[in-house]
Tab-separated table of C-alpha atoms in Angstrom:
chain	number	residue	atom	x	y	z
A	3	UNK	CA	-75.429	-3.357	-8.766
A	4	UNK	CA	-78.233	-5.331	-10.468
A	5	UNK	CA	-80.392	-3.353	-12.880
A	6	UNK	CA	-83.755	-4.559	-14.155
A	7	UNK	CA	-84.406	-3.461	-17.749
A	8	UNK	CA	-87.082	-0.775	-17.875
A	9	UNK	CA	-89.684	-1.035	-20.590
A	10	UNK	CA	-90.515	2.693	-20.634
A	11	UNK	CA	-86.925	3.446	-21.682
A	12	UNK	CA	-86.957	0.696	-24.324
A	13	UNK	CA	-84.105	-1.132	-22.585
A	14	UNK	CA	-82.675	-4.348	-24.056
A	15	UNK	CA	-79.072	-4.882	-23.026
A	16	UNK	CA	-76.497	-6.328	-25.402
A	17	UNK	CA	-74.798	-9.361	-23.819
A	18	UNK	CA	-73.236	-11.139	-26.827
A	19	UNK	CA	-69.442	-10.589	-26.794
A	20	UNK	CA	-69.083	-11.712	-30.400
A	21	UNK	CA	-71.545	-9.040	-31.538
A	22	UNK	CA	-69.902	-6.440	-29.289
A	23	UNK	CA	-66.527	-7.185	-30.930
A	24	UNK	CA	-68.075	-6.776	-34.394
A	25	UNK	CA	-69.603	-3.428	-33.415
A	26	UNK	CA	-66.267	-2.147	-32.093
A	27	UNK	CA	-64.580	-3.300	-35.332
A	28	UNK	CA	-67.257	-1.458	-37.352
A	29	UNK	CA	-66.754	1.757	-35.376
A	30	UNK	CA	-62.943	1.370	-35.707
A	31	UNK	CA	-62.290	3.970	-32.971
A	32	UNK	CA	-59.161	6.135	-33.092
A	33	UNK	CA	-57.431	7.584	-30.040
A	34	UNK	CA	-58.526	11.207	-30.686
A	35	UNK	CA	-62.066	10.478	-31.888
A	36	UNK	CA	-64.853	12.521	-30.311
A	37	UNK	CA	-67.268	9.701	-29.551
A	38	UNK	CA	-70.761	10.173	-28.133
A	39	UNK	CA	-72.551	7.001	-27.109
A	40	UNK	CA	-76.327	7.286	-26.881
A	41	UNK	CA	-77.838	4.970	-24.274
A	42	UNK	CA	-74.735	3.210	-22.908
A	43	UNK	CA	-76.889	0.992	-20.687
A	44	UNK	CA	-74.703	-1.160	-18.470
A	45	UNK	CA	-71.603	-0.437	-20.525
A	46	UNK	CA	-71.432	-3.388	-22.937
A	47	UNK	CA	-69.988	-1.234	-25.734
A	48	UNK	CA	-68.753	1.544	-23.430
A	49	UNK	CA	-66.177	-0.537	-21.561
A	50	UNK	CA	-64.293	-1.909	-24.576
A	51	UNK	CA	-64.400	1.522	-26.269
A	52	UNK	CA	-62.626	3.091	-23.293
A	53	UNK	CA	-59.530	1.080	-24.263
A	54	UNK	CA	-59.326	2.909	-27.605
A	55	UNK	CA	-60.062	6.591	-26.999
A	56	UNK	CA	-58.716	9.453	-24.891
A	57	UNK	CA	-62.245	10.491	-23.924
A	58	UNK	CA	-65.702	8.967	-24.286
A	59	UNK	CA	-68.903	10.984	-23.790
A	60	UNK	CA	-72.100	9.071	-23.050
A	61	UNK	CA	-75.678	10.246	-22.569
A	62	UNK	CA	-78.093	8.184	-20.473
A	63	UNK	CA	-81.593	9.029	-19.242
A	64	UNK	CA	-81.868	6.320	-16.561
A	65	UNK	CA	-80.396	7.461	-13.209
A	66	UNK	CA	-79.974	3.864	-12.033
A	67	UNK	CA	-77.735	3.113	-15.006
A	68	UNK	CA	-75.796	6.321	-14.410
A	69	UNK	CA	-74.967	5.040	-10.905
A	70	UNK	CA	-73.597	1.846	-12.476
A	71	UNK	CA	-71.530	3.806	-15.019
A	72	UNK	CA	-70.156	6.136	-12.338
A	73	UNK	CA	-69.096	3.152	-10.255
A	74	UNK	CA	-66.719	2.151	-13.081
A	75	UNK	CA	-64.525	5.137	-12.104
A	76	UNK	CA	-62.910	5.802	-15.474
A	77	UNK	CA	-61.472	9.321	-15.563
A	78	UNK	CA	-61.902	9.566	-19.347
A	79	UNK	CA	-65.588	8.535	-19.259
A	80	UNK	CA	-67.775	11.681	-19.291
A	81	UNK	CA	-71.369	10.919	-18.300
A	82	UNK	CA	-74.290	13.181	-19.241
A	83	UNK	CA	-77.669	12.508	-17.621
A	84	UNK	CA	-80.716	13.427	-19.665
A	85	UNK	CA	-82.857	12.995	-22.749
A	86	UNK	CA	-80.856	12.779	-25.985
A	87	UNK	CA	-83.656	14.623	-27.829
A	88	UNK	CA	-82.949	17.672	-25.628
A	89	UNK	CA	-79.173	17.264	-25.463
A	90	UNK	CA	-77.072	20.164	-26.780
A	91	UNK	CA	-74.331	18.706	-28.976
A	92	UNK	CA	-72.583	22.086	-28.977
A	93	UNK	CA	-71.027	21.322	-25.591
A	94	UNK	CA	-68.965	18.489	-27.116
A	95	UNK	CA	-65.714	18.635	-29.090
A	96	UNK	CA	-66.328	18.210	-32.825
A	97	UNK	CA	-66.737	16.578	-35.253
A	98	UNK	CA	-68.727	14.029	-33.262
A	99	UNK	CA	-68.915	10.317	-34.014
A	100	UNK	CA	-72.327	9.073	-32.822
A	101	UNK	CA	-72.646	5.472	-31.649
A	102	UNK	CA	-75.132	3.445	-29.629
A	103	UNK	CA	-77.906	0.932	-29.255
A	104	UNK	CA	-80.835	3.305	-29.772
A	105	UNK	CA	-84.078	2.742	-27.840
A	106	UNK	CA	-86.345	1.419	-30.581
A	107	UNK	CA	-89.446	3.274	-29.378
A	108	UNK	CA	-87.874	6.678	-30.205
A	109	UNK	CA	-85.243	5.723	-32.803
A	110	UNK	CA	-86.790	7.736	-35.662
A	111	UNK	CA	-87.086	10.814	-33.416
A	112	UNK	CA	-83.394	10.497	-32.505
A	113	UNK	CA	-82.375	10.186	-36.173
A	114	UNK	CA	-84.317	13.323	-37.127
A	115	UNK	CA	-82.790	15.153	-34.142
A	116	UNK	CA	-79.321	14.199	-35.403
A	117	UNK	CA	-80.183	15.475	-38.897
A	118	UNK	CA	-80.829	18.891	-37.336
A	119	UNK	CA	-77.246	18.779	-35.989
A	120	UNK	CA	-75.640	17.380	-39.133
A	121	UNK	CA	-72.939	20.034	-39.336
A	122	UNK	CA	-71.458	18.732	-36.067
A	123	UNK	CA	-71.392	15.030	-37.006
A	124	UNK	CA	-68.606	12.987	-38.597
A	125	UNK	CA	-70.526	9.710	-38.821
A	126	UNK	CA	-73.149	7.580	-37.060
A	127	UNK	CA	-72.907	3.871	-36.195
A	128	UNK	CA	-76.013	2.697	-34.356
A	129	UNK	CA	-78.108	-0.367	-33.701
A	130	UNK	CA	-81.784	-0.188	-34.590
A	131	UNK	CA	-84.677	-2.518	-35.190
A	132	UNK	CA	-83.833	-4.388	-38.409
A	133	UNK	CA	-87.143	-3.361	-39.957
A	134	UNK	CA	-86.231	0.326	-39.463
A	135	UNK	CA	-82.805	-0.149	-41.069
A	136	UNK	CA	-84.432	-1.933	-44.032
A	137	UNK	CA	-86.647	1.120	-44.495
A	138	UNK	CA	-83.640	3.441	-44.276
A	139	UNK	CA	-81.736	1.656	-47.064
A	140	UNK	CA	-84.781	0.930	-49.289
A	141	UNK	CA	-84.950	2.165	-52.880
A	142	UNK	CA	-87.982	3.412	-54.823
A	143	UNK	CA	-90.377	0.638	-55.795
A	144	UNK	CA	-89.748	-1.301	-52.576
A	145	UNK	CA	-92.710	-1.980	-50.274
A	146	UNK	CA	-90.768	-0.510	-47.342
A	147	UNK	CA	-89.530	2.586	-49.218
A	148	UNK	CA	-90.985	5.718	-47.676
A	149	UNK	CA	-90.384	8.970	-45.866
A	150	UNK	CA	-87.629	7.554	-43.644
A	151	UNK	CA	-85.751	6.109	-46.666
A	152	UNK	CA	-85.810	9.456	-48.451
A	153	UNK	CA	-85.023	11.679	-45.473
A	154	UNK	CA	-82.032	9.521	-44.543
A	155	UNK	CA	-80.661	9.183	-48.085
A	156	UNK	CA	-80.973	12.913	-48.808
A	157	UNK	CA	-78.404	13.529	-46.049
A	158	UNK	CA	-76.360	10.321	-45.749
A	159	UNK	CA	-74.752	7.408	-47.457
A	160	UNK	CA	-76.679	4.658	-45.646
A	161	UNK	CA	-75.309	1.144	-45.240
A	162	UNK	CA	-76.703	-1.822	-43.321
A	163	UNK	CA	-73.614	-3.517	-41.848
A	164	UNK	CA	-74.954	-6.699	-40.209
A	165	UNK	CA	-77.984	-8.090	-38.382
A	166	UNK	CA	-78.134	-8.930	-34.679
A	167	UNK	CA	-80.387	-11.782	-33.468
A	168	UNK	CA	-82.756	-11.352	-30.484
A	169	UNK	CA	-80.783	-13.804	-28.333
A	170	UNK	CA	-77.865	-11.345	-28.255
A	171	UNK	CA	-79.864	-9.265	-25.748
A	172	UNK	CA	-81.235	-9.484	-22.242
A	173	UNK	CA	-84.183	-9.262	-22.034
A	174	UNK	CA	-84.687	-10.901	-25.428
A	175	UNK	CA	-86.630	-8.561	-27.773
A	176	UNK	CA	-89.281	-9.828	-30.169
A	177	UNK	CA	-87.515	-8.379	-33.196
A	178	UNK	CA	-84.242	-8.689	-35.069
A	179	UNK	CA	-81.832	-5.765	-34.873
A	180	UNK	CA	-79.231	-4.397	-37.281
A	181	UNK	CA	-76.178	-2.163	-37.272
A	182	UNK	CA	-76.419	0.769	-39.693
A	183	UNK	CA	-73.637	3.141	-40.731
A	184	UNK	CA	-74.503	6.689	-41.772
A	185	UNK	CA	-71.911	8.942	-43.386
A	186	UNK	CA	-73.108	12.520	-43.998
A	187	UNK	CA	-72.909	13.616	-47.628
A	188	UNK	CA	-70.581	16.551	-48.348
A	189	UNK	CA	-73.715	18.458	-49.377
A	190	UNK	CA	-77.359	17.440	-48.825
A	191	UNK	CA	-78.999	16.632	-52.168
A	192	UNK	CA	-81.369	19.572	-51.818
A	193	UNK	CA	-80.963	23.014	-50.276
A	194	UNK	CA	-84.502	23.777	-49.179
A	195	UNK	CA	-84.875	20.979	-46.657
A	196	UNK	CA	-88.089	22.302	-45.034
A	197	UNK	CA	-89.965	22.409	-48.353
A	198	UNK	CA	-88.522	19.050	-49.426
A	199	UNK	CA	-89.651	17.443	-46.172
A	200	UNK	CA	-93.118	18.980	-46.562
A	201	UNK	CA	-93.513	17.532	-50.084
A	202	UNK	CA	-92.268	14.079	-49.012
A	203	UNK	CA	-94.541	14.037	-45.953
A	204	UNK	CA	-97.583	15.012	-48.033
A	205	UNK	CA	-96.759	12.470	-50.749
A	206	UNK	CA	-96.672	9.593	-48.260
A	207	UNK	CA	-99.582	10.817	-46.133
A	208	UNK	CA	-101.952	8.862	-48.372
A	209	UNK	CA	-99.618	6.112	-49.472
A	210	UNK	CA	-102.166	4.120	-51.485
A	211	UNK	CA	-103.401	7.114	-53.449
A	212	UNK	CA	-101.957	8.708	-56.566
A	213	UNK	CA	-99.753	11.737	-56.068
A	214	UNK	CA	-102.273	14.009	-57.746
A	215	UNK	CA	-104.544	13.325	-54.736
A	216	UNK	CA	-101.978	13.609	-51.945
A	217	UNK	CA	-100.338	16.721	-53.481
A	218	UNK	CA	-103.476	18.365	-54.902
A	219	UNK	CA	-103.278	21.392	-52.594
A	220	UNK	CA	-99.639	22.183	-53.474
A	221	UNK	CA	-99.036	20.999	-57.075
A	222	UNK	CA	-101.067	20.140	-60.153
A	223	UNK	CA	-99.991	18.088	-63.157
A	224	UNK	CA	-99.681	21.274	-65.224
A	225	UNK	CA	-97.041	22.556	-62.815
A	226	UNK	CA	-94.659	19.570	-63.007
A	227	UNK	CA	-93.214	17.043	-65.457
A	228	UNK	CA	-93.363	14.313	-62.790
A	229	UNK	CA	-96.224	11.927	-63.527
A	230	UNK	CA	-98.670	12.507	-60.662
A	231	UNK	CA	-100.740	9.446	-61.545
A	232	UNK	CA	-98.065	7.364	-59.812
A	233	UNK	CA	-97.865	6.526	-56.121
A	234	UNK	CA	-95.232	8.060	-53.863
A	235	UNK	CA	-93.173	4.867	-53.470
A	236	UNK	CA	-92.482	4.801	-57.234
A	237	UNK	CA	-90.626	8.135	-57.178
A	238	UNK	CA	-86.866	8.374	-56.777
A	239	UNK	CA	-85.193	10.943	-54.533
A	240	UNK	CA	-84.355	12.972	-57.656
A	241	UNK	CA	-88.066	12.983	-58.540
A	242	UNK	CA	-88.874	14.437	-55.116
A	243	UNK	CA	-86.170	17.074	-55.597
A	244	UNK	CA	-87.851	18.019	-58.912
A	245	UNK	CA	-91.260	18.229	-57.181
A	246	UNK	CA	-89.721	20.503	-54.530
A	247	UNK	CA	-88.256	22.787	-57.205
A	248	UNK	CA	-91.573	22.867	-59.087
A	249	UNK	CA	-93.414	23.752	-55.876
A	250	UNK	CA	-90.963	26.580	-55.189
A	251	UNK	CA	-91.595	28.030	-58.646
A	252	UNK	CA	-95.291	28.325	-57.790
A	253	UNK	CA	-94.915	29.812	-54.312
């Protein structure tokens, strides 16, 4: 069955066997692993993975691709049709190892959805737009350091593994891609995640302005030892944790 990549699902299919081999080596699947592949596509990573595990769960939104996957007739391939953002991870055996070539148009939404299910996840090995991965691993002071960097690093050890060139896909995307490995921390670096996220979101809402402007409705300089004449990208994660604690003292 021939499948034409569909733009609305952000489909770019991996066709480079050398890259596929490197991804499998990065995942290092074990026989009893509980793997969930997001967006298996035409099975480029799915097929080789089936040689390593007792069971492989995949979730795919495109019914045409599901027909292709079903035609493979592997008894240990469990196919779920639907939107990963609405998928209930509780139906799977745990802890879950998440893998996949994420659709770039909703990659951040998927990552935040996975954060909400962190207690069920062993690790995450996914392919994203390289620019997104660079933001995820960025440190304070970097031009690309921002909300995504902080919200990933508060929950995970984040590591960019390797880059993937556009010609490894069909159709060829206009951007470079990268494999990122996320290992959940034993404990998130802060307990009050909702307040922390609120402070981070506010701080970066006016990126070019000083913090005393972007945070003026929640914190004043008198209420914190963090220098609010700086911009958000100059603060470390520990600084944001301090701001969260200072906010909580006032409310």
